Coordinates of C-alpha atoms in Angstrom, one line a residue:
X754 CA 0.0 0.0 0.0
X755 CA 1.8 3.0 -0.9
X756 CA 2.1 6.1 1.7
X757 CA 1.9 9.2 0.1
X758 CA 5.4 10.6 -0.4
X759 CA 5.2 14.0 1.3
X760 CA 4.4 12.5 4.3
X761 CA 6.8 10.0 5.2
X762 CA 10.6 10.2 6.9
X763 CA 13.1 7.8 5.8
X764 CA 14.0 5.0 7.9
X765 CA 17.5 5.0 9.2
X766 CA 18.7 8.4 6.8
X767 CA 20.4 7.5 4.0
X768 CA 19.6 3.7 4.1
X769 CA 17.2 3.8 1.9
X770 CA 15.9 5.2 -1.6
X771 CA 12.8 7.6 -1.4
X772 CA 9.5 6.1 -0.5
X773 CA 11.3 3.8 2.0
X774 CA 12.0 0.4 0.1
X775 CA 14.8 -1.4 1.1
X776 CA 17.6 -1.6 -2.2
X777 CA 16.0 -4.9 -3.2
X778 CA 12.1 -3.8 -3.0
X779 CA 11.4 -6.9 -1.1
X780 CA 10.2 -5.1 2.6
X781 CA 9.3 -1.4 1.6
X782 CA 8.8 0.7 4.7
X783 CA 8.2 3.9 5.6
X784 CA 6.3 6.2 8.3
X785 CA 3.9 8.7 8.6
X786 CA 4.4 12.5 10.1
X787 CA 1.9 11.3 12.7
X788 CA 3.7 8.3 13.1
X789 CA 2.1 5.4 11.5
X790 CA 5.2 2.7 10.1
X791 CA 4.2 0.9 7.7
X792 CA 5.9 -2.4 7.2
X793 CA 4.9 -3.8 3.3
X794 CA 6.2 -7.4 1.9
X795 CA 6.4 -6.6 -1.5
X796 CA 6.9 -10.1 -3.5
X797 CA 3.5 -10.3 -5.3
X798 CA 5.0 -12.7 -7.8
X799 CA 5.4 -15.5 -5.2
X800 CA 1.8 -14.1 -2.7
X801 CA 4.6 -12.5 -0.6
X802 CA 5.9 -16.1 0.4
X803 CA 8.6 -15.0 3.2
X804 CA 12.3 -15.3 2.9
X805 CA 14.6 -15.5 5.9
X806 CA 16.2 -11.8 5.1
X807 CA 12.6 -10.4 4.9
X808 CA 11.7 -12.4 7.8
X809 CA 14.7 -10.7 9.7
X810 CA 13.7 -7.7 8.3
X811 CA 10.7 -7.3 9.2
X812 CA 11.4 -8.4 13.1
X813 CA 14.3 -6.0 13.1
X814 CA 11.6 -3.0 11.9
X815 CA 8.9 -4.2 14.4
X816 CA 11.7 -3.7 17.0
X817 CA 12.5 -0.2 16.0
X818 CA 9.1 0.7 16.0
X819 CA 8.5 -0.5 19.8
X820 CA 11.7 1.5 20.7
X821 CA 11.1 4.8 18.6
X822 CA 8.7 7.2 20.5
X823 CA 8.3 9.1 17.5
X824 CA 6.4 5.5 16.1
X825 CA 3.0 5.1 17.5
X826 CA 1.0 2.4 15.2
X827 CA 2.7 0.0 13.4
X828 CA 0.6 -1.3 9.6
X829 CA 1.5 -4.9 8.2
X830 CA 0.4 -5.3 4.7
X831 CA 1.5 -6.7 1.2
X832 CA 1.3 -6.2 -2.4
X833 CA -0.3 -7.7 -5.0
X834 CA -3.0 -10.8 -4.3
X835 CA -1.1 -12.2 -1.1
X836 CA -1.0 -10.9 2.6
X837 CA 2.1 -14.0 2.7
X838 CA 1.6 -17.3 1.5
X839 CA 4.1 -18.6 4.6
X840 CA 7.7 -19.2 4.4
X841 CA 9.5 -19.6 1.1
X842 CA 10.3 -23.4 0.8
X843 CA 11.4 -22.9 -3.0
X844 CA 14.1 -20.8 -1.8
X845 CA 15.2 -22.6 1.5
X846 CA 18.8 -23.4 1.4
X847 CA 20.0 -26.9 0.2
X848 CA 20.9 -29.0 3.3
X849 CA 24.7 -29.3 3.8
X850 CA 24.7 -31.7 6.2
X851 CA 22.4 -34.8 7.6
X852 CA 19.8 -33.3 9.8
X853 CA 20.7 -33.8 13.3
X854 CA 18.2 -34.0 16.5
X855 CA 17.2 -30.2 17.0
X856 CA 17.6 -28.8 14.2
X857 CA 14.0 -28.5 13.1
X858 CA 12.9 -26.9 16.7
X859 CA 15.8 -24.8 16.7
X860 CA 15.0 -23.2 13.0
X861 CA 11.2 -22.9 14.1
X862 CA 12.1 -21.3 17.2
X863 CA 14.6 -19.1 15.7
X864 CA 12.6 -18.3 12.7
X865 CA 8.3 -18.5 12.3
X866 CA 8.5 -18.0 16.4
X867 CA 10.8 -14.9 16.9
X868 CA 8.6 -13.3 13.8
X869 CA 5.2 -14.0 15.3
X870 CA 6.8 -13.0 18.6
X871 CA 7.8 -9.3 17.5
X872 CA 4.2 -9.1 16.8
X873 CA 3.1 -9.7 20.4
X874 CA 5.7 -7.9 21.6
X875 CA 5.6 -5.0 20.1
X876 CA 5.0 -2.1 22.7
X877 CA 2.9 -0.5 19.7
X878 CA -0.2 -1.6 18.3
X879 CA -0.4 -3.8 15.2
X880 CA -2.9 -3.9 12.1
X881 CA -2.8 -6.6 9.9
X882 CA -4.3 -4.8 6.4
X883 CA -5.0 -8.3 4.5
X884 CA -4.9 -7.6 0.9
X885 CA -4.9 -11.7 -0.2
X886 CA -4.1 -14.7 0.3
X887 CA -2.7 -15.1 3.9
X888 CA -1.4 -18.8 4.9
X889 CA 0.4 -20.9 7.1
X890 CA 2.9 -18.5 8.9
X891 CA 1.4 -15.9 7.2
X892 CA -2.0 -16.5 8.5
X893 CA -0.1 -16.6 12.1
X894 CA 1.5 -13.2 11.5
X895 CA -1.8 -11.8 10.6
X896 CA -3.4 -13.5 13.6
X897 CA -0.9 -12.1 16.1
X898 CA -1.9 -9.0 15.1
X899 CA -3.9 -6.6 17.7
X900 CA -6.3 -5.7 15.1
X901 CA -7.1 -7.5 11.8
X902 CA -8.7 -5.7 8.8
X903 CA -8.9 -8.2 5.6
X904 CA -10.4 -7.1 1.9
X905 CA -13.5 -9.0 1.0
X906 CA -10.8 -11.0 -1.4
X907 CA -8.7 -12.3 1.1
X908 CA -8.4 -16.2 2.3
X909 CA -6.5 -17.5 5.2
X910 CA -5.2 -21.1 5.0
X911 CA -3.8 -23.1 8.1
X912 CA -1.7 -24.8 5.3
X913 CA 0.8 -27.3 7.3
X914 CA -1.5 -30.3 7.4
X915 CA -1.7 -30.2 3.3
X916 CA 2.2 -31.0 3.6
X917 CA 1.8 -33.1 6.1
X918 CA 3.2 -30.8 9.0
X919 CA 2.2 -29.4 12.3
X920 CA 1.2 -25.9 12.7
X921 CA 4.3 -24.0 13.5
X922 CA 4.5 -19.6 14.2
X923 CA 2.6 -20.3 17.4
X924 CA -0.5 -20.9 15.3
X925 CA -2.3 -24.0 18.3
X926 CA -0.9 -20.9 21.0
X927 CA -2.8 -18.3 18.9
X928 CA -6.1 -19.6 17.3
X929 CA -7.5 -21.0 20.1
X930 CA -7.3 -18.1 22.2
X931 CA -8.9 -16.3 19.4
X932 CA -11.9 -19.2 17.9
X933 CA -11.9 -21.6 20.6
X934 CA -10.4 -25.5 20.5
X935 CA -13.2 -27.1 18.2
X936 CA -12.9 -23.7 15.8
X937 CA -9.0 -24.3 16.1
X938 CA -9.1 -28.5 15.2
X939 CA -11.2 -28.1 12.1
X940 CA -9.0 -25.3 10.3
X941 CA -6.0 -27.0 11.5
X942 CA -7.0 -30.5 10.8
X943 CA -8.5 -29.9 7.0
X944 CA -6.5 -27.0 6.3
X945 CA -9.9 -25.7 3.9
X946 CA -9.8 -21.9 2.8
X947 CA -11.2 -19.8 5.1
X948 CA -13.1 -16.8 3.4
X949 CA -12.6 -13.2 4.8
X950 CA -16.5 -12.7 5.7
X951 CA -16.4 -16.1 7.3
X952 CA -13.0 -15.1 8.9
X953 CA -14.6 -12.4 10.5
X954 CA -17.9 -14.5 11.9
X955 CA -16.0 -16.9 14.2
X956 CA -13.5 -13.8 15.2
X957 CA -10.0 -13.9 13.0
X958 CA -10.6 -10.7 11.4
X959 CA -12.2 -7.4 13.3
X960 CA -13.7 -5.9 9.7
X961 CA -13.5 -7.4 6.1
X962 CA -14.0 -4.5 3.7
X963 CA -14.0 -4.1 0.3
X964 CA -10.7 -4.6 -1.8
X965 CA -10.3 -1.1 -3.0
X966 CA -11.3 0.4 0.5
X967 CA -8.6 -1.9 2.7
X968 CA -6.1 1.1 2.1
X969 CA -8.5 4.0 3.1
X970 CA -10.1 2.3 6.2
X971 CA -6.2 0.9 7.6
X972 CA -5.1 4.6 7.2
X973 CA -8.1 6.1 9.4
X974 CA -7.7 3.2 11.9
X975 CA -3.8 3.6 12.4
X976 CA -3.9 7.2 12.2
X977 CA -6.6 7.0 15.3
X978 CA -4.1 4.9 17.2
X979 CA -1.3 7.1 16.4
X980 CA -3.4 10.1 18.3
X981 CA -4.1 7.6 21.4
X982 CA -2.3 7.8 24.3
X983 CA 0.5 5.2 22.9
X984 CA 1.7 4.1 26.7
X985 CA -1.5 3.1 27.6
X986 CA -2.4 1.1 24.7
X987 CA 1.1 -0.5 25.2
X988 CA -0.1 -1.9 28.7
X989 CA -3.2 -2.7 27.8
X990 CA -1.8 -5.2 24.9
X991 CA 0.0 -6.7 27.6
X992 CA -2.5 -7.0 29.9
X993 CA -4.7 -8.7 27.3
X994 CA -2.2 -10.8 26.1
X995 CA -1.6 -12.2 29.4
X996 CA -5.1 -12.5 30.5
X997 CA -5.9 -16.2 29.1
X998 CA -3.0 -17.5 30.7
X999 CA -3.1 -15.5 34.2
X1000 CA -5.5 -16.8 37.1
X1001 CA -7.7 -13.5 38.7
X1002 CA -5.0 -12.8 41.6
X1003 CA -2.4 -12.2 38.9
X1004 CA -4.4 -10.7 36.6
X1005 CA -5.9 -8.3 38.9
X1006 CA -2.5 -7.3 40.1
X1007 CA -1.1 -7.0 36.9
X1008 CA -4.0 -4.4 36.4
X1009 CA -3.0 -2.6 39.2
X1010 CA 0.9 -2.4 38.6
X1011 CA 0.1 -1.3 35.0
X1012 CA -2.5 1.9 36.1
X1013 CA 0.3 2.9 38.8
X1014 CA 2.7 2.6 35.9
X1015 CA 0.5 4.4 33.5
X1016 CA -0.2 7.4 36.1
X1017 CA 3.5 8.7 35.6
X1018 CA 2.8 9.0 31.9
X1019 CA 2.1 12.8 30.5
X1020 CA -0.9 11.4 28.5
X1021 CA -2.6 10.0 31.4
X1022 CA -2.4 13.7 33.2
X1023 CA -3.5 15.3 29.9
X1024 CA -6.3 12.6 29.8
X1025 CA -7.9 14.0 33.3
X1026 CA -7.4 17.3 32.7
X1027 CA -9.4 17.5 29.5
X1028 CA -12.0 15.6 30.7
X1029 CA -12.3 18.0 34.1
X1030 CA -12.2 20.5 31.2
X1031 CA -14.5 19.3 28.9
X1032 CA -12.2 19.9 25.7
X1033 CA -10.7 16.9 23.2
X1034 CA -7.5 15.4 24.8
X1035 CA -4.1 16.1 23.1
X1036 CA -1.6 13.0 23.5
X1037 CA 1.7 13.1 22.9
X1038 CA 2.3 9.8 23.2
X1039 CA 4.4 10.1 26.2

């Protein structure tokens, strides 16, 4: 999805050519004046099937968003008719060597987990704009996601049993929490195509939109999140995220560390004070 020119800043000056692709063109980044980074895989002639540099590239982006103040959303999205089709298999390196015991847990670990885990742990929120096709670890990255907008085009495909593997990218850690077990089983065990109107009834996608309006309606969402008060939002992705796996005593004190936390935060004294004064708040995401 391209940002209009005059209103992004180059990532890391001097790194990259205007309109913030990386030399290649295979992640092209770039952020808004209000602070939106927008993180685009841009292989459309293989559905934005994920290489291990893009893969690196895109964790290494996520993590200078959660560190930069001046970043307050964070947009994933892709070009042409795929979100990501999953890892690149095609273009997996040939195996040197016979395939010893922990190799395979080591390169998911290192690899489809660390990327799904940037998601989650990015101290910004996350939109997943699903332009097309999104399977297998690309489902998962979309799924990690805070918020999920999808084009009325779009499938998502839990893949890995067609080839005869087990879900990987923390896929049985995400979509139970987000359809249940039974919803979980049946798009895990027949690996069917999963419509974006039906993703949205059983909860995988927050809005399916038309094609042409994905860009428009990810725009107004991110730029809404940009204006919130970005320290807040961080602890309450945490606090969420935690919550299915956190009995009440921890929860509720987790709550409580979070608001003390959050009370130090400029935003959270401009919040009060223009609600005492009945005028629109101005965060500074701070």
């Amino acid at each position: 999805m391209p940002v209009n020119a005059e209103s992004v800043r180059a990532d890391a000056a001097g790194a990259e050519p205007a309109g913030g692709a990386l030399p290649d063109d295979t992640v092209r980044h770039s952020t808004t004046a209000s602070g939106v980074s927008w993180i685009t895989l841009n292989r459309p002639e293989a559905l934005n099937a994920l290489t291990p540099e893009q893969r690196e590239r895109v964790i290494a982006l996520l993590t200078d968003a959660s560190a930069d103040p001046a970043v307050r959303a964070v947009v994933l999205t892709g070009t042409g008719r795929g979100f990501c089709a999953g890892a690149d298999l095609r273009g997996a390196p040939d195996r040197v060597r016979e395939r010893l015991p922990g190799d395979v847990a080591r390169t998911v670990r290192l690899g489809a987990q660390r990327l799904v885990a940037a998601v989650l742990d990015c101290e910004k929120p996350v939109i997943a704009a699903v332009n097309g096709t999104a399977a297998g670890i690309g489902a998962h990255l979309a799924f990690a996601c805070d918020l999920v907008l999808a084009a009325d085009t779009a499938r998502f495909i839990e893949v890995f049993v067609r080839r005869g593997l087990v879900p990987d990218g923390g896929g049985a850690y995400l979509l139970p929490r987000l359809v249940g077990p039974q919803r979980a089983k049946e798009l895990m065990f027949f690996g069917d195509a999963l419509s974006a109107v039906d993703a949205e009834r059983i909860g995988l996608v927050n809005r399916t939109v038309g094609e042409g309006e994905l860009e428009a309606v990810t725009a107004a969402w991110a730029e809404r999140l940009a204006a919130g008060p970005t320290r807040a939002l961080a602890l309450t992705k945490q606090l969420v995220n935690d919550a299915l796996t956190s009995d009440r005593t921890t929860a509720f004190a987790a709550e409580a560390a979070a608001q003390e936390i959050n009370m130090t935060t400029r935003d959270a004294v401009e919040g009060v004070a223009s609600f005492t004064e009945r005028r629109t708040p101005d965060f500074q995401g701070r």
